mmCIF file of N, CA and C in Angstrom:
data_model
loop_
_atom_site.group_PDB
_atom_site.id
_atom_site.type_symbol
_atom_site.label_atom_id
_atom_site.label_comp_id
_atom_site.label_asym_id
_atom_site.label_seq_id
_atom_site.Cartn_x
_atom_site.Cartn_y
_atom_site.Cartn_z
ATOM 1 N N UNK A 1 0.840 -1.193 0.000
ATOM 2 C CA UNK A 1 0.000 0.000 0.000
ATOM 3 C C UNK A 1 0.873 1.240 0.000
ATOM 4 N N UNK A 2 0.428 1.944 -0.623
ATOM 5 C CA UNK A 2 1.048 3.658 -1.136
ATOM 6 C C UNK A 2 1.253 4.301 0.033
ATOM 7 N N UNK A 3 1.945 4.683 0.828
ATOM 8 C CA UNK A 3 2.254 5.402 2.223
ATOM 9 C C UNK A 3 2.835 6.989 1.836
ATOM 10 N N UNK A 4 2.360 8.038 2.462
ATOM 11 C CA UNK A 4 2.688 9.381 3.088
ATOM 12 C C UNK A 4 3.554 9.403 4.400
ATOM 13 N N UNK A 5 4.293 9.299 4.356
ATOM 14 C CA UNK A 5 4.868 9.295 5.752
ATOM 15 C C UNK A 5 5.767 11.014 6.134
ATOM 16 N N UNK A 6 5.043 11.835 6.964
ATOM 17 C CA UNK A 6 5.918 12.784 7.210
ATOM 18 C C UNK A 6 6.567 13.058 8.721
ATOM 19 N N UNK A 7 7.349 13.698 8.828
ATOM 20 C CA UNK A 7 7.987 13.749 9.684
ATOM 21 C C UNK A 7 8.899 15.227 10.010
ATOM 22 N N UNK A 8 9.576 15.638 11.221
ATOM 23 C CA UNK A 8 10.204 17.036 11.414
ATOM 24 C C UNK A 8 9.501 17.848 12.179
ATOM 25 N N UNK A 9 7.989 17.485 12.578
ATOM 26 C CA UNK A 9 7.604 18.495 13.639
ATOM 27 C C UNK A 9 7.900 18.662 15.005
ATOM 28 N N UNK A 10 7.372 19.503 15.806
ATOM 29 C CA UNK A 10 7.992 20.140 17.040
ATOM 30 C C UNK A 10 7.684 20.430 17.902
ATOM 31 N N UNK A 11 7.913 21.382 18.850
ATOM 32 C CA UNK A 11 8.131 22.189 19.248
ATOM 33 C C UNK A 11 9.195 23.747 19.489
ATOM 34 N N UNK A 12 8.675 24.599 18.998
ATOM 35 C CA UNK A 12 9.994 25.708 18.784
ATOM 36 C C UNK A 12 8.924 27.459 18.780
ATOM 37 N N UNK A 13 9.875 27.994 19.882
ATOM 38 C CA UNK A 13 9.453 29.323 19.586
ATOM 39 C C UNK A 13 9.427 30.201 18.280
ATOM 40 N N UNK A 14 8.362 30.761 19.327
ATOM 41 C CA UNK A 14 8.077 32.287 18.011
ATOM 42 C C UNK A 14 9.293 32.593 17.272
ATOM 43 N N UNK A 15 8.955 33.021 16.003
ATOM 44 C CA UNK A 15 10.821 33.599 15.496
ATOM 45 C C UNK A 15 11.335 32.360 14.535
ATOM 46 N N UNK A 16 11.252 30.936 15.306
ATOM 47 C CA UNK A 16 12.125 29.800 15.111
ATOM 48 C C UNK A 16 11.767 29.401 13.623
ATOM 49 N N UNK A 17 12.687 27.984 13.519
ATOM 50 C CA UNK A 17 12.616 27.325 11.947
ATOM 51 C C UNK A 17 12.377 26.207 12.313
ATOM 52 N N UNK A 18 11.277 25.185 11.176
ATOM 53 C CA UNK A 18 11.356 24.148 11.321
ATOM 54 C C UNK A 18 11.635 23.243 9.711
ATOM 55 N N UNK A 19 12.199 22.140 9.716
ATOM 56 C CA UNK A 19 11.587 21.656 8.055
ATOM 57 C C UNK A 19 11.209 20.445 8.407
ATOM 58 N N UNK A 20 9.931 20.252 7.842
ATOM 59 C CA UNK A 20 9.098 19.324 7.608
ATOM 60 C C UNK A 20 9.254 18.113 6.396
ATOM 61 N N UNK A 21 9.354 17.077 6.423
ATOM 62 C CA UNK A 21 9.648 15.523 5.378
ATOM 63 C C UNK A 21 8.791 15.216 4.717
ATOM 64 N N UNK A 22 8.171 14.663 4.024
ATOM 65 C CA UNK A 22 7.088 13.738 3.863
ATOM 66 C C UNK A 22 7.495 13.023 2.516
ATOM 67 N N UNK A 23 7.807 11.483 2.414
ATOM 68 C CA UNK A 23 8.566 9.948 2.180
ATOM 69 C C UNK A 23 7.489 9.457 1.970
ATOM 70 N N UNK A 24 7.453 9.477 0.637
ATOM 71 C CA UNK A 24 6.328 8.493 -0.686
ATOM 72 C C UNK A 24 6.842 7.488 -0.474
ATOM 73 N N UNK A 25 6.210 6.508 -0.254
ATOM 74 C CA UNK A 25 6.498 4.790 -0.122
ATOM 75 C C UNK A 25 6.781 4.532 -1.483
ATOM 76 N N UNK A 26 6.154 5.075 -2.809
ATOM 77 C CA UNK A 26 6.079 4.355 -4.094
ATOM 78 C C UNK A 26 6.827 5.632 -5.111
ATOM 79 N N UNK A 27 7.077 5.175 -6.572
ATOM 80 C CA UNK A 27 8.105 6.254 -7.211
ATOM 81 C C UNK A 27 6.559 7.017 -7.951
ATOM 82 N N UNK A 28 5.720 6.413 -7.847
ATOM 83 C CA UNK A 28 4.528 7.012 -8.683
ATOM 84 C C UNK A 28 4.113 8.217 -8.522
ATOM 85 N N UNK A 29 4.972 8.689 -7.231
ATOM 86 C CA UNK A 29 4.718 9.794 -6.895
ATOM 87 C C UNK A 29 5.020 11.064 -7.153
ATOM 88 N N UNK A 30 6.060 10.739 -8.172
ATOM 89 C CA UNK A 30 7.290 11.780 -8.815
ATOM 90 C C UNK A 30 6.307 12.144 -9.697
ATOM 91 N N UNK A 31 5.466 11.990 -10.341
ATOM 92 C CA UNK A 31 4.469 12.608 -11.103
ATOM 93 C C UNK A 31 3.113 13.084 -10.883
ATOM 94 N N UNK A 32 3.122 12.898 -9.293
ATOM 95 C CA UNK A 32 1.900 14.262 -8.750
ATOM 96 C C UNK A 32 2.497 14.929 -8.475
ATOM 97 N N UNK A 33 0.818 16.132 -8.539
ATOM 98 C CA UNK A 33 1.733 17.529 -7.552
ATOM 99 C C UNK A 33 1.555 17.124 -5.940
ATOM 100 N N UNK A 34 2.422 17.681 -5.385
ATOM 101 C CA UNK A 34 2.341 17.381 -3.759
ATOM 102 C C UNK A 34 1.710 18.694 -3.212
ATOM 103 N N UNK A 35 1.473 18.571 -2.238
ATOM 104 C CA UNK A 35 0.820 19.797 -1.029
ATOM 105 C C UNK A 35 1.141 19.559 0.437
ATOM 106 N N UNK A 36 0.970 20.604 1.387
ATOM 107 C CA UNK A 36 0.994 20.506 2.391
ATOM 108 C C UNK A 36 -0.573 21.585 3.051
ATOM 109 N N UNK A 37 -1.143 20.956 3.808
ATOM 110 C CA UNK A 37 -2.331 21.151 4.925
ATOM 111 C C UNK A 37 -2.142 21.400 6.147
ATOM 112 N N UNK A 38 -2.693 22.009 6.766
ATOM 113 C CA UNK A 38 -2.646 22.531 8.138
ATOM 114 C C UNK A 38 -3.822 22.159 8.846
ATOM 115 N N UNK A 39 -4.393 21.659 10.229
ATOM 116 C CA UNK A 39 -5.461 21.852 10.762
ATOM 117 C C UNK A 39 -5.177 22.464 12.290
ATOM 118 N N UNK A 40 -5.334 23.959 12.785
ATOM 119 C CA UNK A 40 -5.325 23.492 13.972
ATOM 120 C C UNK A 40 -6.738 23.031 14.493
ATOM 121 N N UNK A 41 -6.123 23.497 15.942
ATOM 122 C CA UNK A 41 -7.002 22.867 17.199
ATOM 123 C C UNK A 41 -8.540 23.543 16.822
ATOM 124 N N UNK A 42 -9.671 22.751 16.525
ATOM 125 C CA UNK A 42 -10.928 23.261 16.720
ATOM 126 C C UNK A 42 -11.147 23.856 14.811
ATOM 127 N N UNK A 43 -10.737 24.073 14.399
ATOM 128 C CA UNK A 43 -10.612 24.749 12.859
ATOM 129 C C UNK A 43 -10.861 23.579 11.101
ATOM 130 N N UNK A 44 -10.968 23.808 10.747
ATOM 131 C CA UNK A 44 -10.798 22.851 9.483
ATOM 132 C C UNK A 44 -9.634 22.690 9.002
ATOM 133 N N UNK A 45 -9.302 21.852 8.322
ATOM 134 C CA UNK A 45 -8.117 21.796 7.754
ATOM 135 C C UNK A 45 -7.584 22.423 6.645
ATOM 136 N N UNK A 46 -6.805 23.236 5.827
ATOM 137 C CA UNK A 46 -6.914 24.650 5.537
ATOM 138 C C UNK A 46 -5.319 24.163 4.350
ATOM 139 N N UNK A 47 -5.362 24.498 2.865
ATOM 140 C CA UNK A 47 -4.702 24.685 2.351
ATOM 141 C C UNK A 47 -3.365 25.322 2.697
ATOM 142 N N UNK A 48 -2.164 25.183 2.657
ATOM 143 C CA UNK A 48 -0.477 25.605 2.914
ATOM 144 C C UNK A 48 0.039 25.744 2.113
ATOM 145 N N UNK A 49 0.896 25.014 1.230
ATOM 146 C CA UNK A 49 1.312 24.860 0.046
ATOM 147 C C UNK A 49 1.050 24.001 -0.929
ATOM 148 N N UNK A 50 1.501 24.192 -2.421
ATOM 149 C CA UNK A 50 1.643 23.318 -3.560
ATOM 150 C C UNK A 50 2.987 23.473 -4.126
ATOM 151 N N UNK A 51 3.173 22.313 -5.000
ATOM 152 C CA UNK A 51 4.338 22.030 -6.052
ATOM 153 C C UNK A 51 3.919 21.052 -6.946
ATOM 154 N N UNK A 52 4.446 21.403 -7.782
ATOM 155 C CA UNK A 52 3.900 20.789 -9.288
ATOM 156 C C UNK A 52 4.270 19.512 -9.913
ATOM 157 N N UNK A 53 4.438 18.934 -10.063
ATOM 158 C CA UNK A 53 4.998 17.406 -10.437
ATOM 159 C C UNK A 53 6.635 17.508 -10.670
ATOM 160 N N UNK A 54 7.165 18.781 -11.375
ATOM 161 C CA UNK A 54 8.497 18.734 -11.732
ATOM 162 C C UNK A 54 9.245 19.888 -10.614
ATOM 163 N N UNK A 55 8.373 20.608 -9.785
ATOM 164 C CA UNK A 55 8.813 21.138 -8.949
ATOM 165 C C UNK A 55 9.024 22.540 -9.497
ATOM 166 N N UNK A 56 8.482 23.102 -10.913
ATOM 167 C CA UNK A 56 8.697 24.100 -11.422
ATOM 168 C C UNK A 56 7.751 25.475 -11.190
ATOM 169 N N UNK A 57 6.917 24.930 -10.411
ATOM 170 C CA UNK A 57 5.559 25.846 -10.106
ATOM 171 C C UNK A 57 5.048 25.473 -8.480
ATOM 172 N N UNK A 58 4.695 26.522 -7.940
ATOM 173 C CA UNK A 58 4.159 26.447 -6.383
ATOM 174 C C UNK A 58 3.470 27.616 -6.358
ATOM 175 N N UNK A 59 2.554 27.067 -5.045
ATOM 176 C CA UNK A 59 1.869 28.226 -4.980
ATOM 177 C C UNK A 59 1.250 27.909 -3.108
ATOM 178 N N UNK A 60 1.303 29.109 -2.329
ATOM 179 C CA UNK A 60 1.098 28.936 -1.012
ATOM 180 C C UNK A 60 -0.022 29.799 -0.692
ATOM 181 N N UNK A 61 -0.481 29.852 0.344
ATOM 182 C CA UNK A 61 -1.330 30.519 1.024
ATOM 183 C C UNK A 61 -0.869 31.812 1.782
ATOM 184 N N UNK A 62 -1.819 32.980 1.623
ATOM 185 C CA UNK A 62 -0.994 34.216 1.786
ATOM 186 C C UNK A 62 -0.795 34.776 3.221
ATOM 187 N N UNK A 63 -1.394 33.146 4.400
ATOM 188 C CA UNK A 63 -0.608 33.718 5.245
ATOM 189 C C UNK A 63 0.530 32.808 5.783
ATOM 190 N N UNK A 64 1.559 32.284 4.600
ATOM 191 C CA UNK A 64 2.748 31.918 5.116
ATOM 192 C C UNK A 64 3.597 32.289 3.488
ATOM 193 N N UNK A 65 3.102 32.875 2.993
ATOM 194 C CA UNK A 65 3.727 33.630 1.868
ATOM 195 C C UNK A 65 5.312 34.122 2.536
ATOM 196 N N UNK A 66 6.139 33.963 1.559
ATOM 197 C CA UNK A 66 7.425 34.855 2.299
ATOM 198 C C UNK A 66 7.928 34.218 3.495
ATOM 199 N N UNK A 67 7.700 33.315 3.964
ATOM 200 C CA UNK A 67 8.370 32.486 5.437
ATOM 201 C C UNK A 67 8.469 31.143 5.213
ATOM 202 N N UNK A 68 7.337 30.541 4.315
ATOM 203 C CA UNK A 68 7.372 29.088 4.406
ATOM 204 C C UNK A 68 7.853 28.859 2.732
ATOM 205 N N UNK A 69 8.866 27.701 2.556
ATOM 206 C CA UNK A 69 8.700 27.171 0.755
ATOM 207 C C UNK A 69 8.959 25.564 1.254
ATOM 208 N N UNK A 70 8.244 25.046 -0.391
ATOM 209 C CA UNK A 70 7.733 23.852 -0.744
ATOM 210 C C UNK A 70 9.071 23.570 -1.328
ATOM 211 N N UNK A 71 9.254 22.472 -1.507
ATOM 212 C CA UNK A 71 10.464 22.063 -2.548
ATOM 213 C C UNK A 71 10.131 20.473 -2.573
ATOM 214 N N UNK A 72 10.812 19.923 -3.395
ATOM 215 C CA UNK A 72 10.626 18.320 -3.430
ATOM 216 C C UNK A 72 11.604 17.760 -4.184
ATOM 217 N N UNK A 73 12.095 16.582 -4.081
ATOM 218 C CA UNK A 73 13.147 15.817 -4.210
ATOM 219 C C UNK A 73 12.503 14.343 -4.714
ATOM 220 N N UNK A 74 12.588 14.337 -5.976
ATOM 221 C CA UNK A 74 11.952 12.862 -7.008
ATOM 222 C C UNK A 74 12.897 11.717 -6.790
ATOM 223 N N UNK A 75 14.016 12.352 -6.636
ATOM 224 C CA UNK A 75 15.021 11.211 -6.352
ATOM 225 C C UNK A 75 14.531 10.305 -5.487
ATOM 226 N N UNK A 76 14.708 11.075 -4.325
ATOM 227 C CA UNK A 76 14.066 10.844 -3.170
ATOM 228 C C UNK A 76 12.824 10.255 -2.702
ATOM 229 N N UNK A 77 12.082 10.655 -3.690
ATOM 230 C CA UNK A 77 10.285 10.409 -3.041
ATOM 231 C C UNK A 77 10.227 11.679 -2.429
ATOM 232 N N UNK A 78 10.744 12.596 -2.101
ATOM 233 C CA UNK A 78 10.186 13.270 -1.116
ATOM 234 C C UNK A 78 10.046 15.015 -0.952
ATOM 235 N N UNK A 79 9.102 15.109 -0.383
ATOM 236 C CA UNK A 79 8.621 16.536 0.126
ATOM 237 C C UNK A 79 8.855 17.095 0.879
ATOM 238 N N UNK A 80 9.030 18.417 1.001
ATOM 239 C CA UNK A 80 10.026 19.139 2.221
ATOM 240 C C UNK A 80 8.636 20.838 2.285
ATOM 241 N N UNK A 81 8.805 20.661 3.488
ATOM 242 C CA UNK A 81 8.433 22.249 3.835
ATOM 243 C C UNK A 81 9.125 23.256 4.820
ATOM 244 N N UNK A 82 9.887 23.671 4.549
ATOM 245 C CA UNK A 82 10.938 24.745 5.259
ATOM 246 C C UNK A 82 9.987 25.868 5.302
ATOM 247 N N UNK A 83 10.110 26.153 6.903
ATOM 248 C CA UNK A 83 8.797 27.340 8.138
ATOM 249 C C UNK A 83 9.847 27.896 8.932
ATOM 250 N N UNK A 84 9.861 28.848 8.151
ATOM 251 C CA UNK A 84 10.984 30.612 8.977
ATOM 252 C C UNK A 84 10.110 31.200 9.503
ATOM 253 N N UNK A 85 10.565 31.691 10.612
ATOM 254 C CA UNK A 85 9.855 32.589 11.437
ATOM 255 C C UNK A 85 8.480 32.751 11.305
ATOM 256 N N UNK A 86 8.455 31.394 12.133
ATOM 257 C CA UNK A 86 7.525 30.679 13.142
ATOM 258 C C UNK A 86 6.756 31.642 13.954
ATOM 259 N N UNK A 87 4.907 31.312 13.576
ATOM 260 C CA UNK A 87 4.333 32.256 14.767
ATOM 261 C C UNK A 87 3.490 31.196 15.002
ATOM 262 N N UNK A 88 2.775 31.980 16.871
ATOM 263 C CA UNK A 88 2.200 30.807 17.191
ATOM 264 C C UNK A 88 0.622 30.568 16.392
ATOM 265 N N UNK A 89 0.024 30.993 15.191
ATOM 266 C CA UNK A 89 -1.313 30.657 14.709
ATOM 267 C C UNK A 89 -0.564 29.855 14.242
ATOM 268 N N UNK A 90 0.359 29.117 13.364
ATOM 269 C CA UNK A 90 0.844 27.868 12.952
ATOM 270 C C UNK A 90 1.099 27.129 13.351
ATOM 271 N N UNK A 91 0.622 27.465 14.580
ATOM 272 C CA UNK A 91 0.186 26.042 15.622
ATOM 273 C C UNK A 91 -0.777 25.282 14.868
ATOM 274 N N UNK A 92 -0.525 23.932 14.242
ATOM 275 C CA UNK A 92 -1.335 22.848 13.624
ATOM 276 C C UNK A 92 -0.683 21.632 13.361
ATOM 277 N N UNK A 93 -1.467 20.326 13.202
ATOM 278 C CA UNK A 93 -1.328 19.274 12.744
ATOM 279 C C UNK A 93 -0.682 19.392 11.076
ATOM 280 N N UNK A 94 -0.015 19.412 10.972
ATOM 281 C CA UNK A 94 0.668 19.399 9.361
ATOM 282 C C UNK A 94 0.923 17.932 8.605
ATOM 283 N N UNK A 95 0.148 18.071 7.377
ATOM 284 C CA UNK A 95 -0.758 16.940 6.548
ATOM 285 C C UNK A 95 0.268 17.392 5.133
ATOM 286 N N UNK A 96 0.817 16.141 4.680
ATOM 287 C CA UNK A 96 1.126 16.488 2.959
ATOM 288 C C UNK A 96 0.521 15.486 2.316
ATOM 289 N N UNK A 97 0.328 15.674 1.273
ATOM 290 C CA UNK A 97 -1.173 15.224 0.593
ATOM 291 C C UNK A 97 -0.277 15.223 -1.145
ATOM 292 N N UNK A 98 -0.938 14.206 -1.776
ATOM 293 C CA UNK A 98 -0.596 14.174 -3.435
ATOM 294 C C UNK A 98 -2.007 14.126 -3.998
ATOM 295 N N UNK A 99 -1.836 14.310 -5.518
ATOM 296 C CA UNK A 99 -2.630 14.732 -6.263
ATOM 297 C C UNK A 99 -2.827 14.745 -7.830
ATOM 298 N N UNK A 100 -3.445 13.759 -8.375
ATOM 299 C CA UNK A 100 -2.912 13.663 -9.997
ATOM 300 C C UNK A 100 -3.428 14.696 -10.653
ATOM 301 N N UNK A 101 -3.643 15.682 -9.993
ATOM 302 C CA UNK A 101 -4.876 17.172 -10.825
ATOM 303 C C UNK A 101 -3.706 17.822 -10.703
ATOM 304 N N UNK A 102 -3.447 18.914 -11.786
ATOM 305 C CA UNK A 102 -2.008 19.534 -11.024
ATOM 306 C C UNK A 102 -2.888 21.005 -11.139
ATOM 307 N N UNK A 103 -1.914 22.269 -10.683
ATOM 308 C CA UNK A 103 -2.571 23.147 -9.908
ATOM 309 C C UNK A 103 -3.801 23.441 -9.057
ATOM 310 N N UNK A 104 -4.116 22.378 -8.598
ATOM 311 C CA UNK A 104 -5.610 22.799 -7.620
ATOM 312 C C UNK A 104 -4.851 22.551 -6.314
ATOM 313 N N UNK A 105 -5.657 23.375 -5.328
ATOM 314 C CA UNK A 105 -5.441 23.755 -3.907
ATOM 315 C C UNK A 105 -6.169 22.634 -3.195
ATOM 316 N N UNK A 106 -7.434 22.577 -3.934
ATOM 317 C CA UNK A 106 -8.734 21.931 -3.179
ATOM 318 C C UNK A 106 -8.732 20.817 -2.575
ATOM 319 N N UNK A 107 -9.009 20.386 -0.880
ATOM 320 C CA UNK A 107 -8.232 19.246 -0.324
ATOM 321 C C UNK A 107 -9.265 18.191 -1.008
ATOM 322 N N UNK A 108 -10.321 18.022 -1.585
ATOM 323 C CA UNK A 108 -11.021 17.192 -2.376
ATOM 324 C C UNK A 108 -10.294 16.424 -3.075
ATOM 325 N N UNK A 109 -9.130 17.086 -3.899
ATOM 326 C CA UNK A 109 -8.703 16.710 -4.897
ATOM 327 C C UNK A 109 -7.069 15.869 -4.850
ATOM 328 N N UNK A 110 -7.178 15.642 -3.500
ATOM 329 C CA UNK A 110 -5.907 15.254 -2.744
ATOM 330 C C UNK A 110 -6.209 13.941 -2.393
ATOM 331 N N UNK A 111 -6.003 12.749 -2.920
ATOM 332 C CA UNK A 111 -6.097 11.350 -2.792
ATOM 333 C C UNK A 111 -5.435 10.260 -2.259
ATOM 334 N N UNK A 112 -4.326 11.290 -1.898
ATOM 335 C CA UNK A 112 -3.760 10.429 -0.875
ATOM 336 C C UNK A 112 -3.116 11.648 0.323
ATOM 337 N N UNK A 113 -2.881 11.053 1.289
ATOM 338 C CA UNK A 113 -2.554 11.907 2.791
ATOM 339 C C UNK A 113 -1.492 10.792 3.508
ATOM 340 N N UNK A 114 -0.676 11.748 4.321
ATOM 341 C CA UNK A 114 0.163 11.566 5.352
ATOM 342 C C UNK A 114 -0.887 11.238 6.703
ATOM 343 N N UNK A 115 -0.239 10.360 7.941
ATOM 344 C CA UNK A 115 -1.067 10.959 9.300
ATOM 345 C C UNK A 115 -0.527 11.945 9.591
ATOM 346 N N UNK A 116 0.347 12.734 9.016
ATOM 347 C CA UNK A 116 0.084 14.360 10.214
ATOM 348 C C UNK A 116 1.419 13.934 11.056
ATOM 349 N N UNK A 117 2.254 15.803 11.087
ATOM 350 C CA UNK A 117 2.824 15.944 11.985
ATOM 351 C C UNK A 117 2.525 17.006 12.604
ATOM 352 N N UNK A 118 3.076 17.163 14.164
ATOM 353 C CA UNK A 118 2.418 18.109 15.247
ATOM 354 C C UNK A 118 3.377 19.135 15.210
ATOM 355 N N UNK A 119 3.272 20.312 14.564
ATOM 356 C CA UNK A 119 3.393 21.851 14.794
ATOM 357 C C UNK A 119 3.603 22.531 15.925
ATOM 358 N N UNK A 120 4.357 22.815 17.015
ATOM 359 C CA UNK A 120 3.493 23.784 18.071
ATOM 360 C C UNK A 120 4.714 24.591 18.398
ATOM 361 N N UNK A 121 4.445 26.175 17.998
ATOM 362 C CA UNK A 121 4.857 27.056 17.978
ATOM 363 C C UNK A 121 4.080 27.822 19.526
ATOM 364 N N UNK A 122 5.718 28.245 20.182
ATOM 365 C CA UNK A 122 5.110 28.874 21.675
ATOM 366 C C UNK A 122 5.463 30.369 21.193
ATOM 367 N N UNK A 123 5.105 31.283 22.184
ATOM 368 C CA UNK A 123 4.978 32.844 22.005
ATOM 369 C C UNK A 123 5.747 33.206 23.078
#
């Protein structure tokens, strides 16, 4: 079975950096686009980033614009999210997700998922 596996979350103050993993079990994956999701506590789970199958196009949400980037590694299997200066609303469960639709945000359209790593940014 096709596995999401991510990994790199925390704990780290306001200000801080974290980078986030997420390790495709299968190579099939080098040809979706990948994403990353956020849910916190009590909230829905809420679009973060995209990257495009070849890694040539992304697109984030405008409130981690300028602090957070997507990148990905085919070699690898894998997905990376590097989070500069860390505040505490990014306190959330962090989800990376694939997708054979390329440019859509929409978590509908995301068919496969990670379980989630834990975020928690103190103030």
């Amino acid at each position: 079975q096709v596995q999401l596996v991510e990994s790199g979350g925390g704990l780290v103050q306001a200000g801080g950096s974290l980078r986030l993993s997420c390790v495709a079990s299968a190579r099939t994956f080098s040809s979706y686009a990948r994403g990353w999701f956020r849910q916190a506590p009590g909230k829905e789970r809420e679009f973060v980033a995209l990257i495009s199958w070849s890694g040539g196009s992304t697109a984030y949400a405008d409130s981690v614009k300028g602090r957070f980037t997507i990148s990905r590694d085919n070699a690898r299997n894998t997905l990376y999210l590097q989070m500069n200066s860390l505040k505490p609303e990014d306190t959330a469960v962090y989800y990376c997700a694939a997708s054979r639709r390329s440019g859509t945000t929409r978590e509908s359209d995301f068919g496969s998922w990670g379980q989630g790593t834990q975020v928690t940014v103190s103030s």
